[in-house]
XYZ file of C-alpha atoms in Angstrom:
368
model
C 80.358 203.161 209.237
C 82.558 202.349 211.586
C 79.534 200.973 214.108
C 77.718 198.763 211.389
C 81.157 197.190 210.135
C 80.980 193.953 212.485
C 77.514 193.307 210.580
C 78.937 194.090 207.140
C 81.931 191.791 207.496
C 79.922 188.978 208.010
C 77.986 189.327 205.159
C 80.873 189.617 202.849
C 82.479 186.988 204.990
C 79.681 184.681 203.816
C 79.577 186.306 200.237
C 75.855 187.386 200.476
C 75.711 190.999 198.481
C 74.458 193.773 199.836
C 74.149 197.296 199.314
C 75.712 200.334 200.881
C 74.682 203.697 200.882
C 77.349 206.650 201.753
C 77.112 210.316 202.548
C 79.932 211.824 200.420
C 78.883 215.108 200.686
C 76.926 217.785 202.817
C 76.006 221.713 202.762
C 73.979 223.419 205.235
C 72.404 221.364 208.436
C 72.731 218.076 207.177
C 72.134 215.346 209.578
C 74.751 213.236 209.291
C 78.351 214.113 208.123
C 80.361 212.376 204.892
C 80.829 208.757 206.078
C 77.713 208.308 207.737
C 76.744 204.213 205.754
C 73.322 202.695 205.754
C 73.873 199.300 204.275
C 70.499 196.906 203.429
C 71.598 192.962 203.591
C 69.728 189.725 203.016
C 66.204 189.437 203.768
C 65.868 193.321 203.364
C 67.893 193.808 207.264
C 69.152 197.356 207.242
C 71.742 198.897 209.750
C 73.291 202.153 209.872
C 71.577 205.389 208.923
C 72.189 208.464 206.493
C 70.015 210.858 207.984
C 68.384 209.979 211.036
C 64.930 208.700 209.484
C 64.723 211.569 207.170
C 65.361 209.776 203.895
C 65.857 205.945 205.034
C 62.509 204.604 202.999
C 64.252 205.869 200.110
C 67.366 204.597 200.561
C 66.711 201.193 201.338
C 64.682 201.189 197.951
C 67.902 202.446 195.800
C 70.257 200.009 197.640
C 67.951 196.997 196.489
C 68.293 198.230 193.413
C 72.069 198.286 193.196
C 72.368 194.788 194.282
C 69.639 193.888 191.991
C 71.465 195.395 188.650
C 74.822 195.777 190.186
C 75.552 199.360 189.796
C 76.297 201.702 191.796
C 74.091 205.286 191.832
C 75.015 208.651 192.766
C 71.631 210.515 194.683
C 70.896 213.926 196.001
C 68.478 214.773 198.762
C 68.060 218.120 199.627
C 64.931 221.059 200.388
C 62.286 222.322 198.710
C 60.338 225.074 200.013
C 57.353 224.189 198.214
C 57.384 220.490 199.120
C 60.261 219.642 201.226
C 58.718 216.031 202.183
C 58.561 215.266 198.196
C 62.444 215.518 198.701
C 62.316 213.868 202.101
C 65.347 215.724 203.620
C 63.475 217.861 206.411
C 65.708 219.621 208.205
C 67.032 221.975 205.634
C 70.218 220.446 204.501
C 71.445 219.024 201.573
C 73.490 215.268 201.225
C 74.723 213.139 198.457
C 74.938 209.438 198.803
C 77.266 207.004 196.776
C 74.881 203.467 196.923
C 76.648 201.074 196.056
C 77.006 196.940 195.767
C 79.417 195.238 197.817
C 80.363 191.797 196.920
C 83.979 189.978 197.099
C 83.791 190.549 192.826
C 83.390 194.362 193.359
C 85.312 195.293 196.167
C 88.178 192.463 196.979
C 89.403 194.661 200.447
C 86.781 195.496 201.997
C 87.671 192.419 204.126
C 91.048 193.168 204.953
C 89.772 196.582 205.890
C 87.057 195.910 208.109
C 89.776 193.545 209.849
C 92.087 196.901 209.899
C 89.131 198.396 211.734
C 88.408 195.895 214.205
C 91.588 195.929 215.234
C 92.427 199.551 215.430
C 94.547 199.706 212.323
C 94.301 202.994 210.656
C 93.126 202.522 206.856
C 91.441 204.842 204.444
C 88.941 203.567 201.752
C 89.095 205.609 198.797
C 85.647 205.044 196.436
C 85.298 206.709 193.215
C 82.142 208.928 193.247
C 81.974 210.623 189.646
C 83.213 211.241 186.472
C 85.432 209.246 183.763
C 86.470 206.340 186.319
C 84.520 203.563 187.173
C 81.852 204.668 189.793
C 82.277 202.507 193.044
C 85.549 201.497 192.144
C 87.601 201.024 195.560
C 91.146 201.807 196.851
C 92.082 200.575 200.221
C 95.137 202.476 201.811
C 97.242 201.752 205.153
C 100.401 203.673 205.982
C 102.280 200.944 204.841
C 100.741 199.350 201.483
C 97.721 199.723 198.925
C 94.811 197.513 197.907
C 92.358 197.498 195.156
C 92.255 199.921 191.963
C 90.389 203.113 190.981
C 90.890 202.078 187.154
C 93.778 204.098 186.488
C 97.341 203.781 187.570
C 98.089 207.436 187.796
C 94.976 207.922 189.567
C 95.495 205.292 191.842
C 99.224 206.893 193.034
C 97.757 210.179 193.753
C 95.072 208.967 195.869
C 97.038 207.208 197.916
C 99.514 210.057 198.303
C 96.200 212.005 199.397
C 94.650 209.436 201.358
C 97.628 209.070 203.919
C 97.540 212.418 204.482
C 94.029 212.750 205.176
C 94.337 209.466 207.055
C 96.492 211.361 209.510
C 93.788 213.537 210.230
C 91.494 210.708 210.372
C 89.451 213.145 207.858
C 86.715 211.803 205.701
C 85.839 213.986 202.288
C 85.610 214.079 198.631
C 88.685 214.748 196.285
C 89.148 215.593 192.983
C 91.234 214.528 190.414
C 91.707 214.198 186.666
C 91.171 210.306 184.978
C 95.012 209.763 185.696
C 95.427 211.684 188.579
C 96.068 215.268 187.306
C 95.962 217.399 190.510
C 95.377 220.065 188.179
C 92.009 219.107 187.022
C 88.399 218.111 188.157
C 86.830 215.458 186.260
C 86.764 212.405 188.585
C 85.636 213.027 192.227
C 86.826 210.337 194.944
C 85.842 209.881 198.564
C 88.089 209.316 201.196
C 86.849 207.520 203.919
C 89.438 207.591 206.842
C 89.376 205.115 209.711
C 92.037 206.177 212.157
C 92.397 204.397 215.470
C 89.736 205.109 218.242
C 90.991 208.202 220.116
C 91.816 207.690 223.908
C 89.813 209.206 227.149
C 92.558 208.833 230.194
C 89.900 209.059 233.631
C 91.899 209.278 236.481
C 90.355 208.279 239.863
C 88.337 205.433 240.590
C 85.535 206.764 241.944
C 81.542 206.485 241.229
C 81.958 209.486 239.485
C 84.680 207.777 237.371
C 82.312 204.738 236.218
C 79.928 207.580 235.226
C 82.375 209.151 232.593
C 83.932 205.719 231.489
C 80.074 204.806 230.282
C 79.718 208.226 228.598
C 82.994 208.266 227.024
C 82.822 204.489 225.695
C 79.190 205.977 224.221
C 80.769 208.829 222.576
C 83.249 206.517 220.876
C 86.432 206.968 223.257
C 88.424 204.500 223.752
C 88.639 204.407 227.816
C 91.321 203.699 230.815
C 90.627 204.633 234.037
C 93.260 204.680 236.239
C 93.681 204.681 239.909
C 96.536 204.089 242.321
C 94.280 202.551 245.105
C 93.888 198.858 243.689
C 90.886 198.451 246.452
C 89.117 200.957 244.011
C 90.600 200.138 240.417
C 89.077 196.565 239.695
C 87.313 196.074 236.595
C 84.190 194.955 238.560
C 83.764 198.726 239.167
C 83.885 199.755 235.674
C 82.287 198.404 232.431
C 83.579 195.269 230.587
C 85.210 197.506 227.804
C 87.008 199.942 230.015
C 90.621 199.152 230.336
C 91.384 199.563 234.465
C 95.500 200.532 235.396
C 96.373 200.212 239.171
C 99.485 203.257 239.434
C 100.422 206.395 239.929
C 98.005 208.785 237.491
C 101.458 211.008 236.733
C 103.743 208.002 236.134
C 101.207 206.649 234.194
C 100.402 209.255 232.225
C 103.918 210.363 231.932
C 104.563 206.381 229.953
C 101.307 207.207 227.666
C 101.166 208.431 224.463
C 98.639 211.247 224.158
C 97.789 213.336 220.844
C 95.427 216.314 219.994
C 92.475 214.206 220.316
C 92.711 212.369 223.509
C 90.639 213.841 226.608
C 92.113 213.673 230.260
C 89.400 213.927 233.093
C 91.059 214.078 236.423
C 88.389 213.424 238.902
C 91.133 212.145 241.880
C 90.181 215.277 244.010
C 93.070 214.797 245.753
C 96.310 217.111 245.584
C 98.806 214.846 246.383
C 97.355 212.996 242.585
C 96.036 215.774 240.902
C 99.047 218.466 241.411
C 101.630 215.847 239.719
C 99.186 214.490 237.058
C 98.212 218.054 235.799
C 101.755 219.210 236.023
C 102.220 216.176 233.329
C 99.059 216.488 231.264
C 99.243 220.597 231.128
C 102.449 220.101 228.697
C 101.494 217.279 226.390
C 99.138 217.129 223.829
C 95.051 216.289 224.447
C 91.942 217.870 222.985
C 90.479 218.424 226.686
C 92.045 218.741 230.127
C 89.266 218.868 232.845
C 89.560 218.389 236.938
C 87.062 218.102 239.275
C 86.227 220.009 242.550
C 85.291 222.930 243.939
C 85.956 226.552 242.644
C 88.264 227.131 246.162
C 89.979 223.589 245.398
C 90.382 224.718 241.591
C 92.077 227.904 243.192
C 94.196 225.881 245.521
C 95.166 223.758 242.859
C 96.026 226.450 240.706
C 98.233 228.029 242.941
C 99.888 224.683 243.162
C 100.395 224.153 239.390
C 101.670 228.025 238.998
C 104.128 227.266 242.039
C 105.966 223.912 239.842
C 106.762 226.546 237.035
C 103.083 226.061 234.989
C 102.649 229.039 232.688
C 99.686 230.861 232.383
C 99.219 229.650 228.689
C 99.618 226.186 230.069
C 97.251 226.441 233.114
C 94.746 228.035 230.479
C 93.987 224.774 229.104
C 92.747 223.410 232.330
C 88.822 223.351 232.561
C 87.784 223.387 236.002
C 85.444 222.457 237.718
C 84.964 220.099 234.267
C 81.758 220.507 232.474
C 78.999 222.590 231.886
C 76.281 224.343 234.064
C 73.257 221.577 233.891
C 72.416 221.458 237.710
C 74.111 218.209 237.560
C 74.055 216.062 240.698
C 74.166 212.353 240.684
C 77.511 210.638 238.753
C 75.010 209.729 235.655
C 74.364 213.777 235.330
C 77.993 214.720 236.035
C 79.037 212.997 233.127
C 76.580 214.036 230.779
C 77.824 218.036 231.941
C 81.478 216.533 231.350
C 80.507 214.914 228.087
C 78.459 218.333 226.916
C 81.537 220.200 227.219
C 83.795 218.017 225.826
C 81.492 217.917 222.686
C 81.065 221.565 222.649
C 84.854 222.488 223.365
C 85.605 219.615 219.869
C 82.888 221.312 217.371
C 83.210 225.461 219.277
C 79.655 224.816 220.586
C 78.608 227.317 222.992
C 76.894 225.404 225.464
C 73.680 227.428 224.972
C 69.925 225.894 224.289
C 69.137 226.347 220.538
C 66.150 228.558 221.054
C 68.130 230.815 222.408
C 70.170 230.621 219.346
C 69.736 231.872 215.609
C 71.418 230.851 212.396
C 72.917 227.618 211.634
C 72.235 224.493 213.802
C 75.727 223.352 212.680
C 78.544 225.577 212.072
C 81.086 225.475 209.405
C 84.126 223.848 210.432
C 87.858 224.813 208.835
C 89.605 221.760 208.216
């Protein structure tokens, strides 16, 4: 959603309808997880995708529809053994989708949040999927204040008790409720659509190697700083427009930047006199990943460094070095794609291995 929102804004911008399709639920090897949006606009333009091609035809149909008549339709795809393509969802899994019309009428803050969005604002959308409420009713929720209705006023508290939290998490998942809120009960299910801020790769070192990673991680959906000391390497003609390019110290910088348990460090200064400091500082803060390039005898030296300024062993644990995973990588474009494997795989307990290797589930259950 978050990638097809410029497109969407503009159409509601310049109050031309169009309908939006949501994945509010998945079991089994689903393609795309709850708050993956396909969204068909004027002229029959579609962006966004609910399944990667699986069940798009079918889709774009419904979401005509629901502009068409104006309301909004709850539909499952899932697998049939005996015909799976009469189903059209391929690969085994099973999704519902929420399609729904979007206009200024039906949803008044869908502006204000795809301005939240844009501008790294965190906001959760709460949509009611099922049961006695109205079905595509919408609740927009900041930290600080409340937009929209769900239909009920005792609904519309709980949710937004519920959608904070989960908008800490930056989680996206159906709830359940009774008509006015009644924790205790069932009846009406809502999404919750989080939109939390971007989280943060810090790359440290302005090398080739360094431009490599800043692509990858601005692909992945990072948002990047590379930082250097040497201003004769940290210029921003070195690194893509979007990357944001500090000339300091990596450890003083780091040690003036917030960091939380989804940012990822790469340290890729190869140079002790950086790296020893900088890892000292990122080793006792929070991140989701803490890789450093180099060799296995500079990882060793560099150990012995980190253990000498009073690093425990449960802190030096979390390093991962040399960063990435075993691809054969070479150039800077391959060392990146290693870093980025690992850094995917260490975030959803991949293993790293090739699937046919592999049995069971593509994609593994995931406590929340």
């Amino acid at each position: 959603m978050r990638e097809i929102l410029p497109t969407l804004a503009a159409w509601y911008t310049a109050g031309i309808p169009f309908g939006l399709a949501t994945v509010v639920e998945v079991s089994r090897s689903a393609p795309r997880g709850p708050g993956a949006a396909m969204a068909v606009g004027p002229d029959g333009e579609v962006v966004g995708s609910v399944s990667g091609g699986c069940v798009e035809g079918a889709v774009y149909e419904l979401a005509r529809e629901v502009v068409a008549s104006g309301e909004p339709r709850l539909r499952a795809f899932g697998f049939s053994d005996e015909d799976a393509f009469a189903v059209g969802l391929t690969c085994g899994g099973e999704i519902t989708l929420l399609v729904r019309p979007v206009t200024a009428v039906s949803d008044p803050a869908f502006g204000a949040v795809a301005v939240s969005v844009a501008a790294g604002e965190p906001v959760t959308m709460a949509t009611v999927v099922d049961g006695p409420a109205p079905r595509g009713a919408t609740l927009a929720v900041w930290p600080d204040r409340a937009a929209g209705t769900l239909g009920a006023r005792g609904l519309d508290v709980a949710v937004t008790a519920d959608a904070r939290g989960e908008l800490a998490l930056g989680a996206s998942l159906p709830r359940h409720y009774g008509p006015r809120g009644e924790r205790r009960e069932d009846s009406v299910t809502v999404f919750l659509q989080s939109f939390a801020p971007p989280p943060r790769m810090l790359v440290f070192g302005a090398i080739d190697y360094a431009a490599a990673v800043a692509r990858i991680g601005g692909f992945l959906g990072y948002r990047v700083t590379v930082c250097d000391a040497r201003p004769v390497f940290a210029t921003a003609e070195r690194f893509p427009a979007a990357v944001e390019v500090i000339v300091d110290w990596p450890h003083r910088y780091l040690r003036a930047t917030a960091t939380d348990d989804r940012t990822v460090i790469c340290v890729l200064t190869h140079d002790p006199k950086f790296d020893v400091p900088l890892l000292e500082e990122a080793l006792r803060r929070p991140a989701a990943y803490i890789g450093a390039m180099g060799s296995r005898r500079t990882h060793e030296e560099r150990r012995a460094r980190l253990s000498e300024a009073g690093l425990t062993e449960a802190e030096l644990s979390r390093l991962r070095s040399p960063l990435g995973l075993d691809l054969g990588a070479r150039t800077p474009e391959e060392v990146a794609v290693s870093v980025a494997a690992e850094i995917v795989a260490l975030r959803w307990g991949g293993s790293g291995a090739p699937l046919t290797s592999t049995a069971g589930a593509i994609h593994a259950a995931t406590a929340r």
